[in-house]
Coordinates of C-alpha atoms in Angstrom, one line a residue:
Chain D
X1 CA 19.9 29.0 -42.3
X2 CA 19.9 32.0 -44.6
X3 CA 17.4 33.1 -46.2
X4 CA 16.5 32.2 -49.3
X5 CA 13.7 33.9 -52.3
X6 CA 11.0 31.7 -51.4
X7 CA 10.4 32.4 -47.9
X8 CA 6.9 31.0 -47.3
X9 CA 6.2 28.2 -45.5
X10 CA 9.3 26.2 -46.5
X11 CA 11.4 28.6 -44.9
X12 CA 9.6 28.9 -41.9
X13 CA 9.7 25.3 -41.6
X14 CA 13.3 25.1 -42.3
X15 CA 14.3 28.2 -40.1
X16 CA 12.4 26.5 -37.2
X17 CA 14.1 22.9 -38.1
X18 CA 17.7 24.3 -37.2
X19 CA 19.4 23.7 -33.8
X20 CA 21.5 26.2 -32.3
X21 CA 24.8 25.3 -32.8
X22 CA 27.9 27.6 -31.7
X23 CA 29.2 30.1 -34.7
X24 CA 32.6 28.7 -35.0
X25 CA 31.5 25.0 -35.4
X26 CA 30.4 24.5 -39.0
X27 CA 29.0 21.5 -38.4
X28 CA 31.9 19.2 -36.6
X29 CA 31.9 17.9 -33.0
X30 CA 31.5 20.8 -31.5
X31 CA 28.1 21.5 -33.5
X32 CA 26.7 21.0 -30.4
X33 CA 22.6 21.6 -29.9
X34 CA 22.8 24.3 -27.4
X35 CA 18.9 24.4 -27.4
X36 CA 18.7 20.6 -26.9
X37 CA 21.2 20.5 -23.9
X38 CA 19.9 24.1 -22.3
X39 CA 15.9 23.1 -22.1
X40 CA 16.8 19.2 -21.3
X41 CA 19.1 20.4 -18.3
X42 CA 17.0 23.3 -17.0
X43 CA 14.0 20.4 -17.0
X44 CA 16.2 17.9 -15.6
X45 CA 17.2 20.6 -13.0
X46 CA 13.3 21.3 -12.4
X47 CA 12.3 17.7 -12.0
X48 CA 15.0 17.0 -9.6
X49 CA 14.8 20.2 -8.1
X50 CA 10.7 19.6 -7.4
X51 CA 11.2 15.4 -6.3
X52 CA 13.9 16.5 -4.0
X53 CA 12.0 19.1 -1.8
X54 CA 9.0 17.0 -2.1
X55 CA 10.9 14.1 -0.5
X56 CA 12.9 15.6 1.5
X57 CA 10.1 17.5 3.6
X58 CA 8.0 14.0 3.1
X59 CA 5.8 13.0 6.1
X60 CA 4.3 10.1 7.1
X61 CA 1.2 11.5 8.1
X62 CA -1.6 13.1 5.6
X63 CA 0.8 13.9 3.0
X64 CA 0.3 17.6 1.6
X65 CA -0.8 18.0 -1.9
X66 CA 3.0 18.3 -3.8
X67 CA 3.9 15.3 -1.8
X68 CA 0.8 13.3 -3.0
X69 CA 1.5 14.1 -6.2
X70 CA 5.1 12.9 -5.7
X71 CA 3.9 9.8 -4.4
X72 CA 1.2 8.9 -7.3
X73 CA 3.7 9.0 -10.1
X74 CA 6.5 7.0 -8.0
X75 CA 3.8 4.7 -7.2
X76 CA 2.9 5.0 -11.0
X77 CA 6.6 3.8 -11.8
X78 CA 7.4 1.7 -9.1
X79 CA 4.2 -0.6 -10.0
X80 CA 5.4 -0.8 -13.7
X81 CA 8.7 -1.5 -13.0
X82 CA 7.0 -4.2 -10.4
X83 CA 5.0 -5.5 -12.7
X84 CA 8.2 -6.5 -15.0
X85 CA 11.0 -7.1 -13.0
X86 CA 11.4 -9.5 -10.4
X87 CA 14.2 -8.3 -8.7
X88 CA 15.9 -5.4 -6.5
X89 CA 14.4 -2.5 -7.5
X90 CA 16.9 0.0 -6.5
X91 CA 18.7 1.3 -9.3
X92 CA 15.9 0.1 -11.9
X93 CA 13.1 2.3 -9.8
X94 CA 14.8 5.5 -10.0
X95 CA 16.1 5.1 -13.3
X96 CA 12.3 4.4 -14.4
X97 CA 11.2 7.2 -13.0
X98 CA 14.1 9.6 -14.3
X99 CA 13.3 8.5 -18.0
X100 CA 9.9 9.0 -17.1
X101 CA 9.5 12.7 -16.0
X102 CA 12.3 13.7 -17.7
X103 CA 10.7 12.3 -21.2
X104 CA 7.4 13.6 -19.8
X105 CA 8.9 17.1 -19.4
X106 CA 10.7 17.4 -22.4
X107 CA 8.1 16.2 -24.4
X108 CA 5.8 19.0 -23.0
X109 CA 7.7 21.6 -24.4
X110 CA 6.1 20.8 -27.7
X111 CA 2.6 22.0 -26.0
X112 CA 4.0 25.6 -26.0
X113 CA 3.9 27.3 -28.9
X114 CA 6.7 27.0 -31.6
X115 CA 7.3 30.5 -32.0
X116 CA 7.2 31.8 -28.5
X117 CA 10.3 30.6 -27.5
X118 CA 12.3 31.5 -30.5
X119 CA 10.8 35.2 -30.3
X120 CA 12.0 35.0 -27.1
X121 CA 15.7 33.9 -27.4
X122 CA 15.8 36.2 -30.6
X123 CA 15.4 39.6 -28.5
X124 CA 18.6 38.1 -27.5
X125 CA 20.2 37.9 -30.4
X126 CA 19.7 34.0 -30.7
X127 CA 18.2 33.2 -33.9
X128 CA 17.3 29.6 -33.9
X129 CA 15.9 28.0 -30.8
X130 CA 14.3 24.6 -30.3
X131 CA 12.6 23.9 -27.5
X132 CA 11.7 20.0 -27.7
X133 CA 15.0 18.1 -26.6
X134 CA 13.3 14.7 -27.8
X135 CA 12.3 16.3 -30.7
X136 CA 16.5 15.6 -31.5
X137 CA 18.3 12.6 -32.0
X138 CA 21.1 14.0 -30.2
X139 CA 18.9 13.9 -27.3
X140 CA 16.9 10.4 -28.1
X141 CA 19.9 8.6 -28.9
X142 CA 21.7 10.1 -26.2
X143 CA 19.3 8.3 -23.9
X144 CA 19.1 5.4 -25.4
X145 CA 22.3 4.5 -25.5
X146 CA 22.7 5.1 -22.1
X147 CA 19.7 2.6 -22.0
X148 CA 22.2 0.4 -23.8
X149 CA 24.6 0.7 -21.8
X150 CA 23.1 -0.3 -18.8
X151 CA 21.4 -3.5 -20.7
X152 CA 25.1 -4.7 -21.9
X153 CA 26.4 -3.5 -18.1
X154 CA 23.1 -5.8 -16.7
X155 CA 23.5 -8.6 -19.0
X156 CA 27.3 -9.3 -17.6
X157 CA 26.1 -8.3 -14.2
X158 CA 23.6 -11.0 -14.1
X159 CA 25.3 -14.0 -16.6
X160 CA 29.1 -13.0 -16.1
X161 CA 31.6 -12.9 -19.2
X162 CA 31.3 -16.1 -20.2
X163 CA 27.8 -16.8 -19.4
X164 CA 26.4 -13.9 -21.8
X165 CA 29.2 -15.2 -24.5
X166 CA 27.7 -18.6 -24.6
X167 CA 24.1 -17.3 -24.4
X168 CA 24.9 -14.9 -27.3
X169 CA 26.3 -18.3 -29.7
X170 CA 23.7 -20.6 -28.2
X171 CA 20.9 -18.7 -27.9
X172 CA 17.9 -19.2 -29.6
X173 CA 19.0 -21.9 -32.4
X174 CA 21.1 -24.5 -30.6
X175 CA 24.4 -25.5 -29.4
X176 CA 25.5 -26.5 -32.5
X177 CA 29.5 -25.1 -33.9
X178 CA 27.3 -24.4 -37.4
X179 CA 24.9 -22.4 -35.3
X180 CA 27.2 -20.3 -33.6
X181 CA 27.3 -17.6 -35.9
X182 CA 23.5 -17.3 -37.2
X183 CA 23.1 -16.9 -33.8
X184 CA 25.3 -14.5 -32.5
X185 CA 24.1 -12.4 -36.1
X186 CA 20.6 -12.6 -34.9
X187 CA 21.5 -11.4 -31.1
X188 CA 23.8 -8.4 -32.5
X189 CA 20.9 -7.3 -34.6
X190 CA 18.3 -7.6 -31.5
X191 CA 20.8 -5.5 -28.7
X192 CA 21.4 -3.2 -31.3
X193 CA 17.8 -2.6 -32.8
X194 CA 17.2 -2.2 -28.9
X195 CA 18.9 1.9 -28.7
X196 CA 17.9 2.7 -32.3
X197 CA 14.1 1.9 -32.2
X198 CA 13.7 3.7 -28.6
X199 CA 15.7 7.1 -30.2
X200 CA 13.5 6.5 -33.3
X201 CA 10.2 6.0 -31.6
X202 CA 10.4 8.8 -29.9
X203 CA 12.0 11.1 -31.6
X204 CA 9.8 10.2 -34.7
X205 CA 6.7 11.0 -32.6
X206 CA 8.1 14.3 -31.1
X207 CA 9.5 15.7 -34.6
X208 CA 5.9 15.0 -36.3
X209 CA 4.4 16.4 -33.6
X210 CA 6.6 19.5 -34.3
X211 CA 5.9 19.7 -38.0
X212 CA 2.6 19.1 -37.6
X213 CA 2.5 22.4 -35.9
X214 CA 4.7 24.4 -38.0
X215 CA 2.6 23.3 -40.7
X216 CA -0.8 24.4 -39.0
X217 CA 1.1 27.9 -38.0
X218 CA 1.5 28.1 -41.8
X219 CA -2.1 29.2 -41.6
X220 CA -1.4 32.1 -39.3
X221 CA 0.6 34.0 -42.0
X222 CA -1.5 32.1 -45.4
X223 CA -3.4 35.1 -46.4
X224 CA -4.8 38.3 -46.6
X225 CA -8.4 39.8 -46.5
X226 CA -11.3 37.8 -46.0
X227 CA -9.8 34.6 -46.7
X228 CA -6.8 35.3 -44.4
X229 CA -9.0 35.6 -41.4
X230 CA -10.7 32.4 -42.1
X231 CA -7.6 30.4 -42.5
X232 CA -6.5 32.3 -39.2
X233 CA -9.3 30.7 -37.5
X234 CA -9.1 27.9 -39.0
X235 CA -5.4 27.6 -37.4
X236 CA -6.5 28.5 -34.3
X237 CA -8.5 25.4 -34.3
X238 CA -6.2 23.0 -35.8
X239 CA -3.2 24.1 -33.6
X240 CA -5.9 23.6 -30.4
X241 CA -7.0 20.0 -31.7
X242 CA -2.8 19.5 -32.3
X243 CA -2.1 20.7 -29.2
X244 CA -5.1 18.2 -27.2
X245 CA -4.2 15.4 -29.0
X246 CA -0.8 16.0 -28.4
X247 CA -1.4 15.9 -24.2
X248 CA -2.3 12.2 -25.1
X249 CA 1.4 11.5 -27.2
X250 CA 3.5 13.2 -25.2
X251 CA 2.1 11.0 -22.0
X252 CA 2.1 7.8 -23.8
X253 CA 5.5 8.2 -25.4
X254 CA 7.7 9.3 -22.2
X255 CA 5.2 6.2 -20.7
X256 CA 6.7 4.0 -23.5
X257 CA 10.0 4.9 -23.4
X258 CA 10.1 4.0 -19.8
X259 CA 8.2 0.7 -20.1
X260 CA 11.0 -0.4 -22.8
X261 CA 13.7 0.9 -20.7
X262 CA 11.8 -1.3 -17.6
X263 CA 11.5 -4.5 -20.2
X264 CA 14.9 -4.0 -21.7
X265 CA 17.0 -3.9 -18.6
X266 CA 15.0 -7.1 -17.0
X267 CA 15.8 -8.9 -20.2
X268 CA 18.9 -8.2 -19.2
X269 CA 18.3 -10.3 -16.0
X270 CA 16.4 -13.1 -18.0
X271 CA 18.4 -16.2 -18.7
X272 CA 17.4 -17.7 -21.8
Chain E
X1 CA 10.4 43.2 -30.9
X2 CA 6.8 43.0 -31.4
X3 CA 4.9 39.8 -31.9
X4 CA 3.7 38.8 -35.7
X5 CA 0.2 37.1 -36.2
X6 CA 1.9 33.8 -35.9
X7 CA 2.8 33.8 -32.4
X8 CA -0.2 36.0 -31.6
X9 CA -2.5 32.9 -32.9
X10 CA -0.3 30.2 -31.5
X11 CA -0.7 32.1 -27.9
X12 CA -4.7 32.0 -28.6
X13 CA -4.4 28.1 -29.2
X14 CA -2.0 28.1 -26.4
X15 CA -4.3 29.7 -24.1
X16 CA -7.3 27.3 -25.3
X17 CA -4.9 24.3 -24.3
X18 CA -4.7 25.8 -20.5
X19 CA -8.1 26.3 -20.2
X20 CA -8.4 23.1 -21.4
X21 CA -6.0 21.7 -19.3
X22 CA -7.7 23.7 -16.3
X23 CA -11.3 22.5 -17.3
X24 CA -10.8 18.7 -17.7
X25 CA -7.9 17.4 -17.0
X26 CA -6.4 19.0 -13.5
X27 CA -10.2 18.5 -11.5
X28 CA -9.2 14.6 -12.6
X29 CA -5.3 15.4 -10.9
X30 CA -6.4 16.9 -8.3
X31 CA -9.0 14.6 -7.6
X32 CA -6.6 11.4 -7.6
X33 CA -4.6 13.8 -4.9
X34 CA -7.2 15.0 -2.5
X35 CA -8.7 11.4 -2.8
X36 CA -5.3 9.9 -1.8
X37 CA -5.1 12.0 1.2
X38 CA -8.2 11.7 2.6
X39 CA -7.4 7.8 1.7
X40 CA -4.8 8.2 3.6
X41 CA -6.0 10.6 6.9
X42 CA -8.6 7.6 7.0
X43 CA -6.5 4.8 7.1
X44 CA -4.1 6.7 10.3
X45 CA -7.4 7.4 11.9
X46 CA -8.7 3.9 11.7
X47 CA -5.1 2.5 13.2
X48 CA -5.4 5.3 15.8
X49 CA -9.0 4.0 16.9
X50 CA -8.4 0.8 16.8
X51 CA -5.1 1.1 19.1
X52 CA -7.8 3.0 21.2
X53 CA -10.0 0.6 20.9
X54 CA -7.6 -2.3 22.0
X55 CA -6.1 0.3 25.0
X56 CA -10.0 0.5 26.4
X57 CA -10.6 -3.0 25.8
X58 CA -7.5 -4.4 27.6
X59 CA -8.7 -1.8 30.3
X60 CA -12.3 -3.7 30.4
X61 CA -11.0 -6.9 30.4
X62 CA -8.3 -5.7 33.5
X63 CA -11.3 -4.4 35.3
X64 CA -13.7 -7.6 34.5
X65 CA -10.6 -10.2 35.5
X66 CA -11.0 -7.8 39.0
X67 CA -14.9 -8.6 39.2
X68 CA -14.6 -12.2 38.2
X69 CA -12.0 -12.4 41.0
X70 CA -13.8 -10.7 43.7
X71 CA -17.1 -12.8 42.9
X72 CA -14.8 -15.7 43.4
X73 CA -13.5 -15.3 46.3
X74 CA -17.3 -14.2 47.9
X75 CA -18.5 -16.8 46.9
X76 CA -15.7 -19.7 48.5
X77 CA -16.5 -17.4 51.6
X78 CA -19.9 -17.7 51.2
X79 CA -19.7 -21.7 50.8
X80 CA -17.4 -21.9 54.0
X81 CA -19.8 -20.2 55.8
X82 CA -22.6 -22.4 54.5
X83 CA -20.5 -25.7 55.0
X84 CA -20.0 -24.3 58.4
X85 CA -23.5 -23.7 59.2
X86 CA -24.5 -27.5 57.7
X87 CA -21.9 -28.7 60.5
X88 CA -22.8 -27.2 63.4
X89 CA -26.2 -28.3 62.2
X90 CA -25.5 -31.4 62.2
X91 CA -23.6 -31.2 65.2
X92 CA -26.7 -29.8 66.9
X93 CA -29.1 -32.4 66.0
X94 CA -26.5 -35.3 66.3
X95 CA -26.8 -34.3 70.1
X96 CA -30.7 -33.7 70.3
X97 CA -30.2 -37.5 69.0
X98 CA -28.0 -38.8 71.6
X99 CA -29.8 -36.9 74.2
X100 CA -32.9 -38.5 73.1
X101 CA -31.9 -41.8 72.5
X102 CA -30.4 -41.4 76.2
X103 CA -33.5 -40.4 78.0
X104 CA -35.8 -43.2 76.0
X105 CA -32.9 -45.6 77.2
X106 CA -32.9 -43.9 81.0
X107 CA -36.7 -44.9 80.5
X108 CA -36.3 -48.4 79.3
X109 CA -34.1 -49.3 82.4
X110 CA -36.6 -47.5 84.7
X111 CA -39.7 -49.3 83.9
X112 CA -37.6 -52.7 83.4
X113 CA -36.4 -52.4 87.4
X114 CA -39.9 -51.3 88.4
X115 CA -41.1 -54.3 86.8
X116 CA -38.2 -56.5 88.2
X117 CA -38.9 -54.8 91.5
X118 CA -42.9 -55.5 90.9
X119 CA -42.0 -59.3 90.3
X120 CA -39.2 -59.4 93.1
X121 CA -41.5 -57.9 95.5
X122 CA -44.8 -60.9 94.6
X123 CA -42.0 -63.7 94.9
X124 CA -41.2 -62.2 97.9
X125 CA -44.8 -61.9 98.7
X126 CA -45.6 -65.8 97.8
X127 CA -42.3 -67.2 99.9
X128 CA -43.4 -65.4 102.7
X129 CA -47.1 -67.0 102.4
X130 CA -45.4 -70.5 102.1
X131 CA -43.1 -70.0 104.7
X132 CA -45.6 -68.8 106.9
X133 CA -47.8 -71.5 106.0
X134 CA -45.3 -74.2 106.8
X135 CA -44.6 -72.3 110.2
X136 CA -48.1 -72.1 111.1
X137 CA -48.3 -76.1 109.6
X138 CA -51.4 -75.0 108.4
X139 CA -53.7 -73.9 105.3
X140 CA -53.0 -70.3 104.9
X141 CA -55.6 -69.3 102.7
X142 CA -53.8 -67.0 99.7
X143 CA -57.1 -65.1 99.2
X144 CA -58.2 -64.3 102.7
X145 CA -55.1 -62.9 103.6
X146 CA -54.2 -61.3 100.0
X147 CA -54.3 -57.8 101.6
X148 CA -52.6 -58.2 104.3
X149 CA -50.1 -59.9 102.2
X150 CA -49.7 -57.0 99.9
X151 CA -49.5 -54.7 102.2
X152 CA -46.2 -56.7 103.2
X153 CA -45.0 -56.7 100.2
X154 CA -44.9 -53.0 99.4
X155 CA -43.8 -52.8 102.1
X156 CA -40.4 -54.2 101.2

């Protein structure tokens, strides 16, 4: 993003509001969001990383604190996914859990502040930097389709070719020739509404989130004198409150992205 | 690169989140941890105990089964004994009985052949008065003669 006369807020905004993308892209496939992929993968690293030592040094005695840990949030998951599906648990518990921590994680990243990172990566030489993944729809979409993939993979997996077919013209209307279509309309705009409102949701939580803070770092740099300082306090505080209230969104939405993902994937199961 | 105000106040917020963070939310972590482990530590010491407890107790009841056996079989010895004792009791008195019963019998038979032997020997007394009488062919008088004739008939 160059530059332009204003500077100011808007262009602190914008400056902070642009991925890092490689040089020679300019904007085609290979725009890739370095930032997005680089924090999501170290996290995801992290996560596993932490689970896997945990687990693999479990005991069934007294567990030690890490291990407790562990074992509340997979007991966290495991009941939640329990609570909506009705079936083998395998693959759906883990997968739970993944979207969970990893969302959780990611998600977190708003919590530190937006210019510490970028500062960071620019003593590198690495102008734009940023450093919530879900704050991208690369990254939300990414994971919901996966989401989707699973639910299409699922819904075969549990009603067969044919049996999904039929369920997709018959379902909720009737069995009816005229009703085939309405009906098959209606289920095409359900599965697909699925991946785009679980990107959205989150992502629309986790950008706001991130504007809301630029905008309240706006304060840092309103003013000069005796003014300046006030608004400089009065930024600390609203970044602080931000930042509390935020330790409440970024729990509830990685919790709702999983919960969807849970309900989503046993609808999959359901026959109608 | 130095830091500009910006960052400087975003690491002051930052720093009120972890204290935050520290202050009120962890103690609430940490509690759910350290109250699942000592959940936990209490649940493998109650199985521990009560597999102790139900080691001991099959001990006692091995131990008991040994007492109740021992009584048992002192007290069938005891009752032999006693069933013993009652016989030989019986026994005893069964032949203090007979014994008895044999002497008052020995008794009976005396007296009845004294008395026999009593009325034999007057009989014997009288049918020598009558044949004396009848030898002499005259009145023997019973009375006069009643010692001499009992002194006959002891005599047999």
């Amino acid at each position: 993003m160059a530059s332009e006369p204003q500077g100011g807020l808007t262009e602190y905004i914008q400056h902070h509001l642009t991925h890092l993308t490689p040089h020679a892209s300019n904007g085609g496939f290979w725009a890739v969001h370095i930032d997005s992929i680089t924090v999501s993968l170290v996290l995801g690293v992290l996560f596993c990383l932490l689970f896997w030592l945990k687990a693999r040094k479990a005991t069934a005695g007294v567990p030690g604190k890490g291990q407790a840990f562990v074992e509340i949030v997979l007991e966290f998951v495991d009941g939640q996914v329990k609570d909506v599906f009705h079936g083998d648990r395998r693959f759906l518990g883990p997968l739970a859990l993944t979207v969970f921590v990893w969302v959780f994680l990611m998600n977190a990243m708003d919590l530190l502040p937006v210019d510490l990172i970028p500062w960071i990566t620019e003593m590198f030489g690495v102008g734009h930097f940023r450093a919530v993944p879900t704050a991208d729809t690369s990254m939300t979409f990414a994971m919901s389709i996966t989401v989707f993939v699973l639910i299409i993979f699922y819904s075969f997996k549990a009603k067969g070719f044919s049996g999904y077919m039929s369920e997709m013209f018959t379902a909720p209307f009737g069995k009816h020739p005229l009703l085939w279509l309405p009906n098959f309309a209606l289920n095409l705009v359900e599965l697909l509404s699925k991946p785009v409102s679980l990107a959205m949701r989150l992502f629309g939580n986790m950008y706001a989130g991130e504007l809301v803070f630029m905008l309240i770092a706006g304060l840092f740099s309103a003013g000069a004198g005796l003014a300046g300082w006030a608004l400089y306090g009065a930024g600390i505080i609203g970044y602080t409150v931000w930042g509390l209230f935020h330790i409440l969104i970024i729990g509830i939405q990685a919790f709702i992205f999983m919960v969807l993902t849970i309900v989503y994937i046993s609808m999959a199961h359901d026959h109608h | 690169m130095l830091p500009n105000g910006t960052l400087i106040g975003e690491m002051i917020s930052f720093a009120i989140l972890i204290w935050f963070c520290v202050h009120f939310i962890w103690p609430h972590i940490n509690k759910a941890i350290e109250d699942r482990q000592i959940k936990i530590a209490e649940g493998l010491n109650a199985a521990e105990r009560a597999h102790a407890e139900l080691k001991d107790a099959d001990h006692k009841v091995a131990a008991e089964i040994k007492v109740a056996r021992q009584q048992a079989s002192e007290i069938i010895d005891k009752a032999q004994q006693q069933a013993n004792q009652i016989i030989d009791k019986a026994r005893g008195e069964a032949v203090t009985e007979i014994n008895r019963l044999k002497a008052s019998a020995q008794d009976d038979i005396a007296s009845m052949a004294q008395r026999a032997r009593d009325l034999l020997r007057e009989q014997v007394g009288a049918l020598a008065v009558q044949g004396a009488s009848k030898i002499v062919q005259r009145e023997v008088d019973a009375s006069t003669h009643k010692a001499l004739l009992d002194q006959l008939a002891a005599e047999i």
